Amino acid sequence: MSKRPRGKDVTTKVIRTQVSGGDQREHAQPIYLTSSFLFDSAEHARALFAGDKEGNIYSRYGNPSVDEFVERMCVLEGTPDGVAVASGMSAIFTPLGALLNSGDHVLAARSVFGSTHQIMTRILPRWGIDHSYFDIGRPESIGDHVRPSTRICIIESPSNPALDVIDIEWLSAFCREREIILLVDNVFATPIIQAPYSLGADLVMHSATKYIDGHGRGIGGIVLGRKPLIEEIRLFARHTGPAMSPFNAWMFSRSLETLSVRVEAHSERALALAEHLESHPEVELVRYPHLPSHPQYDLARRQMCMGGGIVTLVVRGGAERGSRFLDSLELVSHSANLGDTRSIATHPASTTHSSLTDEEREAVGILPGMIRISVGLEAVADVIEDIDQALTASA
Ligand SMILES: *Cc1c(COP(=O)(O)O)cnc(C)c1O
């Protein structure tokens, strides 16, 4: 149903990838806000259900607006196939539900997203699925945690919020040798900065809520990767129902047309902010992948073509100073989202990672005074000025 896009560059292909709903002539794809599709005949219905013919049946199974989003994401990530789902967490849980059996073991970097941690510690054990964590800063320790039953390995690079980086190519080879499926959470980097599938990962997931939407409007997710795995995930999703809304899919597809220019602009601004904060007397520590002081700077330069839009800093004075700093911001929003056109500050210890114990937070490198800044597309001088005045006001 889709024509091969013209153009050589990925940016061009994404903008030009369109899924046709029939003989329509619209320039921008319409939104297919319909729950079901008409069958031409009883035989047509039978063939669609049996998979003998391609076509739409019911929007929980598939929808042209959602297909367009998936195709565009496949172009960007260089993957053969993908399944769009209702949220980023659904893009983590759906592959786990589809691919794991009771008795299996999941290996994960300790610094995975807060809700991913919750799935592994509170939900999977009820189905007899165990997990182990390894320290992303000491990847060589991963071997100590592998079991014969290890089926999936989950990592985030760069991680949230400490921005640790892991060598995806190395980890892919490690997993492949042991027949472990590698699932990479690529939310912070976006496919513009790194393409984990091309580095050997089996599956790549995104929260479309973040940079893919890029304007803080909707929740969505997608998992992409090797075809046989995606087939299993698609079947699981078809019956369990985490479908992406066609409206959101349409909106995300439009956003993908500007993803590369947005990510470039976010990265430029974030680097400028990180460089500014590094010499600030009220800031204890700054983390940014493309800052030479980052502990994995060389790897980050090799693996990521840009540094991304997130800067993490630690203010002097711990958690209380952190709270005062957030209350002193006048331009930068205080919210839980990231990857928005508007700059956003978050205090992970009291919000996104509040469900972790103090020891667990320490183990993933979340310090009490740590603030995550998602640098937006405002003029960076204005963002720097606001952060400086909030650092002064909170002293
Ligand atoms: C936000 C986020 C998720 C979860 O995505 P939702 O769309 O909020 O469900 C997963 N991983 C990372 C790194 C995220 O930032």
Short mmCIF file of C-alpha atoms and ligand atoms in Angstrom, two decimals:
data_model
loop_
_atom_site.label_atom_id
_atom_site.label_comp_id
_atom_site.label_asym_id
_atom_site.label_seq_id
_atom_site.Cartn_x
_atom_site.Cartn_y
_atom_site.Cartn_z
CA MET A 1 0.00 0.00 0.00
CA SER A 2 2.99 2.31 0.22
CA LYS A 3 5.11 3.51 -2.66
CA ARG A 4 8.88 3.47 -2.34
CA PRO A 5 9.87 6.98 -1.33
CA ARG A 6 12.06 9.01 -3.70
CA GLY A 7 15.33 10.61 -2.62
CA LYS A 8 18.58 9.19 -1.27
CA ASP A 9 18.83 10.91 2.08
CA VAL A 10 16.94 9.49 5.07
CA THR A 11 15.56 12.95 5.84
CA THR A 12 14.04 13.14 2.37
CA LYS A 13 12.69 9.61 2.53
CA VAL A 14 10.95 10.18 5.85
CA ILE A 15 9.24 13.30 4.60
CA ARG A 16 8.22 11.53 1.39
CA THR A 17 7.04 8.23 2.89
CA GLN A 18 3.28 8.09 2.69
CA VAL A 19 0.81 5.24 3.04
CA SER A 20 -2.08 5.40 0.63
CA GLY A 21 -5.54 4.61 1.85
CA GLY A 22 -6.75 4.02 -1.71
CA ASP A 23 -6.94 6.37 -4.69
CA GLN A 24 -6.83 9.52 -2.57
CA ARG A 25 -5.11 12.70 -3.77
CA GLU A 26 -4.44 14.62 -0.55
CA HIS A 27 -0.94 16.05 -0.19
CA ALA A 28 -0.80 15.46 3.56
CA GLN A 29 -2.23 12.13 4.61
CA PRO A 30 -5.75 12.36 6.09
CA ILE A 31 -6.46 10.92 9.54
CA TYR A 32 -8.23 7.57 9.37
CA LEU A 33 -10.45 8.08 12.40
CA THR A 34 -12.37 4.88 11.98
CA SER A 35 -12.60 1.81 14.15
CA SER A 36 -13.25 -0.61 11.29
CA PHE A 37 -13.06 -1.00 7.49
CA LEU A 38 -15.62 -2.28 5.00
CA PHE A 39 -15.18 -5.65 3.31
CA ASP A 40 -15.93 -5.84 -0.42
CA SER A 41 -17.43 -9.32 -0.10
CA ALA A 42 -17.59 -12.33 2.17
CA GLU A 43 -14.59 -13.75 0.31
CA HIS A 44 -12.65 -10.48 0.83
CA ALA A 45 -13.37 -10.63 4.58
CA ARG A 46 -12.25 -14.25 4.76
CA ALA A 47 -9.04 -13.51 2.86
CA LEU A 48 -8.18 -10.53 5.08
CA PHE A 49 -8.71 -12.51 8.28
CA ALA A 50 -6.76 -15.47 6.93
CA GLY A 51 -3.89 -13.19 5.95
CA ASP A 52 -4.21 -14.23 2.28
CA LYS A 53 -4.76 -10.61 1.31
CA GLU A 54 -3.30 -7.36 2.64
CA GLY A 55 -5.72 -4.76 3.90
CA ASN A 56 -7.34 -3.14 6.87
CA ILE A 57 -9.84 -4.91 9.11
CA TYR A 58 -10.14 -3.15 12.43
CA SER A 59 -8.04 -0.33 13.94
CA ARG A 60 -6.85 -2.45 16.88
CA TYR A 61 -5.06 -4.60 14.25
CA GLY A 62 -3.97 -1.82 11.92
CA ASN A 63 -4.91 1.55 10.46
CA PRO A 64 -3.40 3.53 7.53
CA SER A 65 -2.49 6.51 9.73
CA VAL A 66 -0.69 4.19 12.14
CA ASP A 67 0.97 2.28 9.25
CA GLU A 68 2.33 5.54 7.89
CA PHE A 69 3.93 6.33 11.24
CA VAL A 70 5.46 2.83 11.44
CA GLU A 71 6.85 3.06 7.89
CA ARG A 72 8.40 6.44 8.56
CA MET A 73 10.00 5.15 11.76
CA CYS A 74 11.35 2.10 9.88
CA VAL A 75 12.98 4.47 7.39
CA LEU A 76 14.60 6.41 10.23
CA GLU A 77 15.77 3.44 12.33
CA GLY A 78 16.69 1.33 9.30
CA THR A 79 14.52 -1.54 10.56
CA PRO A 80 12.45 -3.95 8.43
CA ASP A 81 9.33 -3.77 10.60
CA GLY A 82 7.68 -2.25 13.66
CA VAL A 83 4.55 -2.07 15.81
CA ALA A 84 3.13 1.24 17.07
CA VAL A 85 1.56 1.19 20.52
CA ALA A 86 -0.20 3.52 22.93
CA SER A 87 2.80 4.66 24.99
CA GLY A 88 6.52 4.23 25.47
CA MET A 89 5.87 1.90 28.40
CA SER A 90 3.65 -0.18 26.19
CA ALA A 91 6.59 -0.41 23.77
CA ILE A 92 8.61 -1.94 26.64
CA PHE A 93 5.88 -4.16 28.05
CA THR A 94 4.45 -5.50 24.76
CA PRO A 95 7.74 -7.11 23.62
CA LEU A 96 8.30 -8.52 27.12
CA GLY A 97 4.78 -9.97 27.19
CA ALA A 98 5.11 -11.34 23.67
CA LEU A 99 8.58 -12.88 23.95
CA LEU A 100 9.00 -14.05 27.55
CA ASN A 101 7.91 -17.35 29.06
CA SER A 102 7.59 -18.31 32.68
CA GLY A 103 11.05 -19.27 33.95
CA ASP A 104 12.86 -16.81 31.66
CA HIS A 105 15.31 -14.26 32.98
CA VAL A 106 15.68 -10.60 31.97
CA LEU A 107 18.98 -8.77 32.17
CA ALA A 108 18.86 -5.00 32.40
CA ALA A 109 21.11 -2.04 32.96
CA ARG A 110 20.39 -0.78 36.47
CA SER A 111 19.73 2.69 35.09
CA VAL A 112 16.63 1.74 33.03
CA PHE A 113 13.56 4.00 33.09
CA GLY A 114 11.63 4.07 36.41
CA SER A 115 8.52 2.28 35.06
CA THR A 116 10.67 -0.36 33.31
CA HIS A 117 12.16 -1.05 36.74
CA GLN A 118 8.62 -1.36 38.14
CA ILE A 119 7.64 -3.90 35.44
CA MET A 120 10.67 -6.03 36.29
CA THR A 121 10.36 -5.84 40.06
CA ARG A 122 6.58 -5.88 40.57
CA ILE A 123 4.89 -7.45 37.54
CA LEU A 124 7.17 -10.00 35.85
CA PRO A 125 7.97 -11.92 39.09
CA ARG A 126 4.24 -12.75 39.40
CA TRP A 127 4.61 -14.72 36.16
CA GLY A 128 7.79 -16.45 37.27
CA ILE A 129 10.11 -14.15 35.31
CA ASP A 130 13.20 -13.07 37.18
CA HIS A 131 15.64 -10.23 36.43
CA SER A 132 19.15 -9.05 37.24
CA TYR A 133 20.79 -5.67 36.92
CA PHE A 134 24.24 -4.79 35.73
CA ASP A 135 25.99 -1.47 36.16
CA ILE A 136 26.01 0.45 32.87
CA GLY A 137 29.28 2.13 33.93
CA ARG A 138 30.91 -1.32 34.30
CA PRO A 139 29.64 -3.23 31.24
CA GLU A 140 32.37 -5.86 31.68
CA SER A 141 30.45 -7.06 34.78
CA ILE A 142 27.49 -8.12 32.61
CA GLY A 143 28.85 -11.66 32.23
CA ASP A 144 28.40 -12.26 35.98
CA HIS A 145 24.63 -11.88 35.57
CA VAL A 146 23.93 -13.99 32.49
CA ARG A 147 22.03 -17.24 33.14
CA PRO A 148 21.11 -20.07 30.78
CA SER A 149 17.52 -18.76 31.02
CA THR A 150 18.45 -15.17 30.07
CA ARG A 151 16.22 -14.29 27.11
CA ILE A 152 16.19 -10.49 26.85
CA CYS A 153 18.60 -7.70 27.72
CA ILE A 154 17.23 -4.15 28.09
CA ILE A 155 19.35 -1.02 28.06
CA GLU A 156 18.97 2.71 27.62
CA SER A 157 21.80 4.75 26.13
CA PRO A 158 22.19 7.52 27.07
CA SER A 159 20.41 6.67 30.31
CA ASN A 160 17.84 8.73 32.16
CA PRO A 161 18.78 10.97 33.95
CA ALA A 162 22.50 10.31 34.51
CA LEU A 163 23.28 10.15 30.74
CA ASP A 164 25.53 7.09 30.98
CA VAL A 165 26.46 5.60 27.63
CA ILE A 166 27.06 1.96 26.72
CA ASP A 167 28.79 0.55 23.63
CA ILE A 168 25.78 -0.84 21.74
CA GLU A 169 27.86 -2.60 19.08
CA TRP A 170 29.87 -4.44 21.75
CA LEU A 171 26.76 -5.35 23.73
CA SER A 172 24.96 -6.56 20.57
CA ALA A 173 27.81 -8.96 19.81
CA PHE A 174 27.82 -10.15 23.44
CA CYS A 175 24.07 -10.84 23.33
CA ARG A 176 24.12 -12.44 19.89
CA GLU A 177 26.77 -14.98 20.99
CA ARG A 178 24.48 -16.02 23.85
CA GLU A 179 21.21 -15.88 21.90
CA ILE A 180 19.91 -13.07 24.09
CA ILE A 181 17.53 -10.58 22.45
CA LEU A 182 18.85 -7.03 22.87
CA LEU A 183 16.16 -4.33 23.31
CA VAL A 184 17.47 -0.76 23.22
CA ASP A 185 15.45 2.16 24.61
CA ASN A 186 16.52 4.86 22.11
CA VAL A 187 14.33 7.66 23.50
CA PHE A 188 17.08 10.07 24.56
CA ALA A 189 19.18 9.71 21.40
CA THR A 190 16.39 9.48 18.78
CA PRO A 191 17.18 7.71 15.47
CA ILE A 192 18.78 10.95 14.26
CA ILE A 193 21.67 10.56 16.72
CA GLN A 194 22.14 6.78 16.77
CA ALA A 195 20.53 3.78 15.07
CA PRO A 196 20.91 0.80 17.46
CA TYR A 197 19.57 -1.69 14.88
CA SER A 198 22.45 -0.90 12.54
CA LEU A 199 24.80 -1.52 15.49
CA GLY A 200 23.36 -5.02 15.95
CA ALA A 201 20.46 -4.60 18.38
CA ASP A 202 17.44 -6.86 17.75
CA LEU A 203 14.75 -4.43 18.92
CA VAL A 204 14.61 -0.67 19.38
CA MET A 205 11.84 1.13 21.25
CA HIS A 206 10.70 4.73 21.51
CA SER A 207 8.40 6.78 23.59
CA ALA A 208 6.90 8.85 20.76
CA THR A 209 5.72 11.16 23.53
CA LYS A 210 9.20 12.70 23.68
CA TYR A 211 11.29 13.97 20.71
CA ILE A 212 9.20 12.18 18.10
CA ASP A 213 6.14 14.27 18.91
CA GLY A 214 8.48 17.02 20.04
CA HIS A 215 5.75 19.44 21.05
CA GLY A 216 4.40 17.85 24.23
CA ARG A 217 0.98 16.97 22.77
CA GLY A 218 0.42 13.23 22.89
CA ILE A 219 1.41 9.85 24.33
CA GLY A 220 2.62 7.05 22.06
CA GLY A 221 5.27 4.41 21.55
CA ILE A 222 6.80 2.11 18.98
CA VAL A 223 8.93 -1.01 18.92
CA LEU A 224 10.99 -1.77 15.80
CA GLY A 225 13.42 -4.44 14.72
CA ARG A 226 13.91 -7.95 13.37
CA LYS A 227 10.93 -9.24 11.45
CA PRO A 228 10.32 -12.60 13.21
CA LEU A 229 10.35 -10.86 16.61
CA ILE A 230 8.09 -8.06 15.40
CA GLU A 231 5.65 -10.64 13.99
CA GLU A 232 5.31 -12.19 17.46
CA ILE A 233 4.94 -8.76 19.06
CA ARG A 234 2.32 -7.76 16.48
CA LEU A 235 0.24 -10.86 17.18
CA PHE A 236 0.46 -10.26 20.93
CA ALA A 237 -0.56 -6.59 20.48
CA ARG A 238 -3.43 -7.54 18.18
CA HIS A 239 -4.99 -9.66 20.92
CA THR A 240 -4.04 -7.64 24.01
CA GLY A 241 -4.91 -4.27 22.45
CA PRO A 242 -2.32 -1.56 23.19
CA ALA A 243 -3.11 0.09 19.80
CA MET A 244 -1.88 3.59 19.00
CA SER A 245 -4.62 6.12 18.31
CA PRO A 246 -4.79 7.07 14.59
CA PHE A 247 -4.96 10.72 15.59
CA ASN A 248 -1.72 10.49 17.55
CA ALA A 249 -0.09 8.49 14.74
CA TRP A 250 -1.02 11.19 12.23
CA MET A 251 0.40 13.87 14.53
CA PHE A 252 3.65 11.93 15.15
CA SER A 253 4.09 11.37 11.39
CA ARG A 254 3.89 15.12 10.75
CA SER A 255 6.42 15.68 13.58
CA LEU A 256 8.87 13.21 12.01
CA GLU A 257 9.19 15.60 9.05
CA THR A 258 11.03 18.04 11.33
CA LEU A 259 12.75 15.56 13.66
CA SER A 260 16.24 15.93 12.19
CA VAL A 261 16.23 19.74 12.25
CA ARG A 262 14.73 19.77 15.75
CA VAL A 263 17.25 17.28 17.18
CA GLU A 264 20.11 19.29 15.67
CA ALA A 265 18.77 22.48 17.23
CA HIS A 266 18.12 20.80 20.61
CA SER A 267 21.67 19.39 20.61
CA GLU A 268 23.31 22.71 19.74
CA ARG A 269 21.47 24.47 22.54
CA ALA A 270 22.09 21.71 25.06
CA LEU A 271 25.83 21.74 24.37
CA ALA A 272 25.92 25.52 24.85
CA LEU A 273 24.05 25.21 28.18
CA ALA A 274 26.29 22.33 29.36
CA GLU A 275 29.44 24.32 28.53
CA HIS A 276 28.07 27.34 30.37
CA LEU A 277 27.10 25.37 33.50
CA GLU A 278 30.43 23.57 33.72
CA SER A 279 32.18 26.65 35.04
CA HIS A 280 29.26 27.80 37.23
CA PRO A 281 30.24 28.07 40.91
CA GLU A 282 26.78 26.90 42.14
CA VAL A 283 26.88 23.72 40.04
CA GLU A 284 28.66 20.68 41.44
CA LEU A 285 28.56 18.53 38.33
CA VAL A 286 27.36 18.67 34.73
CA ARG A 287 26.68 15.62 32.60
CA TYR A 288 26.37 15.87 28.83
CA PRO A 289 27.51 13.12 26.41
CA HIS A 290 29.46 15.48 24.14
CA LEU A 291 31.21 17.35 26.96
CA PRO A 292 34.87 16.23 27.26
CA SER A 293 34.36 15.77 31.03
CA HIS A 294 31.80 12.99 30.43
CA PRO A 295 33.32 9.70 31.68
CA GLN A 296 32.53 7.99 28.36
CA TYR A 297 33.22 10.96 26.12
CA ASP A 298 35.15 9.00 23.45
CA LEU A 299 32.43 6.36 23.17
CA ALA A 300 29.70 9.04 23.12
CA ARG A 301 31.50 10.84 20.27
CA ARG A 302 31.87 7.61 18.31
CA GLN A 303 28.35 6.27 18.87
CA MET A 304 26.31 9.48 18.82
CA CYS A 305 26.60 12.00 15.98
CA MET A 306 25.23 14.72 18.30
CA GLY A 307 24.96 15.04 22.09
CA GLY A 308 21.16 15.21 22.30
CA GLY A 309 18.89 17.67 24.07
CA ILE A 310 19.26 16.61 27.71
CA VAL A 311 21.67 18.16 30.19
CA THR A 312 21.87 16.85 33.75
CA LEU A 313 23.34 18.97 36.51
CA VAL A 314 23.81 18.66 40.24
CA VAL A 315 23.23 21.86 42.19
CA ARG A 316 25.21 22.55 45.34
CA GLY A 317 23.12 22.08 48.48
CA GLY A 318 21.33 18.78 47.83
CA ALA A 319 17.60 18.07 47.51
CA GLU A 320 16.37 21.24 49.28
CA ARG A 321 18.44 23.48 47.03
CA GLY A 322 17.16 21.45 44.09
CA SER A 323 13.55 22.19 45.09
CA ARG A 324 14.28 25.89 45.62
CA PHE A 325 15.99 26.00 42.23
CA LEU A 326 12.89 24.57 40.51
CA ASP A 327 10.60 27.01 42.34
CA SER A 328 12.82 29.89 41.21
CA LEU A 329 12.63 29.15 37.48
CA GLU A 330 10.62 31.72 35.53
CA LEU A 331 10.94 30.65 31.88
CA VAL A 332 11.88 26.96 32.04
CA SER A 333 8.83 24.78 32.83
CA HIS A 334 8.72 22.43 35.78
CA SER A 335 7.14 19.29 34.33
CA ALA A 336 7.80 15.58 33.85
CA ASN A 337 8.02 15.50 30.04
CA LEU A 338 11.11 15.89 27.87
CA GLY A 339 11.89 16.47 24.21
CA ASP A 340 9.46 19.39 23.98
CA THR A 341 10.00 22.70 22.14
CA ARG A 342 9.78 24.29 25.60
CA SER A 343 12.66 23.77 28.03
CA ILE A 344 11.67 21.63 31.00
CA ALA A 345 13.38 20.99 34.34
CA THR A 346 12.73 17.87 36.43
CA HIS A 347 13.98 16.73 39.83
CA PRO A 348 14.26 12.94 39.36
CA ALA A 349 14.72 12.06 43.05
CA SER A 350 11.31 13.46 44.00
CA THR A 351 9.42 12.66 40.76
CA THR A 352 10.33 10.17 37.99
CA HIS A 353 12.51 8.04 40.30
CA SER A 354 10.61 8.59 43.56
CA SER A 355 9.39 4.97 43.56
CA LEU A 356 12.99 3.79 44.00
CA THR A 357 14.52 3.46 47.45
CA ASP A 358 17.41 5.80 48.41
CA GLU A 359 19.87 2.92 47.86
CA GLU A 360 18.41 2.11 44.44
CA ARG A 361 18.63 5.78 43.43
CA GLU A 362 22.24 5.96 44.56
CA ALA A 363 23.02 2.79 42.60
CA VAL A 364 21.73 4.38 39.38
CA GLY A 365 23.66 7.57 40.05
CA ILE A 366 20.73 9.81 40.96
CA LEU A 367 22.00 12.35 43.45
CA PRO A 368 19.60 14.35 45.68
CA GLY A 369 20.49 17.66 43.98
CA MET A 370 20.30 16.27 40.45
CA ILE A 371 18.22 18.28 37.95
CA ARG A 372 17.45 17.10 34.44
CA ILE A 373 17.05 19.86 31.87
CA SER A 374 15.38 19.04 28.58
CA VAL A 375 16.65 21.93 26.51
CA GLY A 376 13.90 23.29 24.28
CA LEU A 377 14.02 25.33 21.11
CA GLU A 378 13.86 28.78 22.71
CA ALA A 379 16.91 31.04 22.17
CA VAL A 380 19.50 29.39 24.39
CA ALA A 381 20.59 32.76 25.82
CA ASP A 382 17.13 33.09 27.40
CA VAL A 383 17.30 29.57 28.86
CA ILE A 384 20.79 30.21 30.27
CA GLU A 385 19.66 33.51 31.77
CA ASP A 386 16.72 31.85 33.53
CA ILE A 387 18.85 29.00 34.90
CA ASP A 388 21.47 31.48 36.12
CA GLN A 389 18.89 33.64 37.90
CA ALA A 390 17.30 30.53 39.51
CA LEU A 391 20.74 29.35 40.70
CA THR A 392 21.30 32.79 42.28
CA ALA A 393 17.79 33.04 43.76
CA SER A 394 17.99 29.55 45.32
CA ALA A 395 21.46 30.01 46.89
C1 LIG B 1 9.24 8.60 28.77
C2 LIG B 1 10.13 7.45 28.63
C3 LIG B 1 9.62 6.14 28.56
C4 LIG B 1 8.15 5.84 28.67
O1 LIG B 1 7.39 6.45 27.68
P1 LIG B 1 5.84 6.90 27.87
O2 LIG B 1 5.47 7.40 26.55
O3 LIG B 1 5.83 7.92 28.95
O4 LIG B 1 5.10 5.68 28.28
C5 LIG B 1 10.52 5.10 28.43
N1 LIG B 1 11.86 5.33 28.37
C6 LIG B 1 12.37 6.57 28.44
C7 LIG B 1 13.85 6.75 28.38
C8 LIG B 1 11.54 7.67 28.57
O5 LIG B 1 12.05 8.90 28.66
#
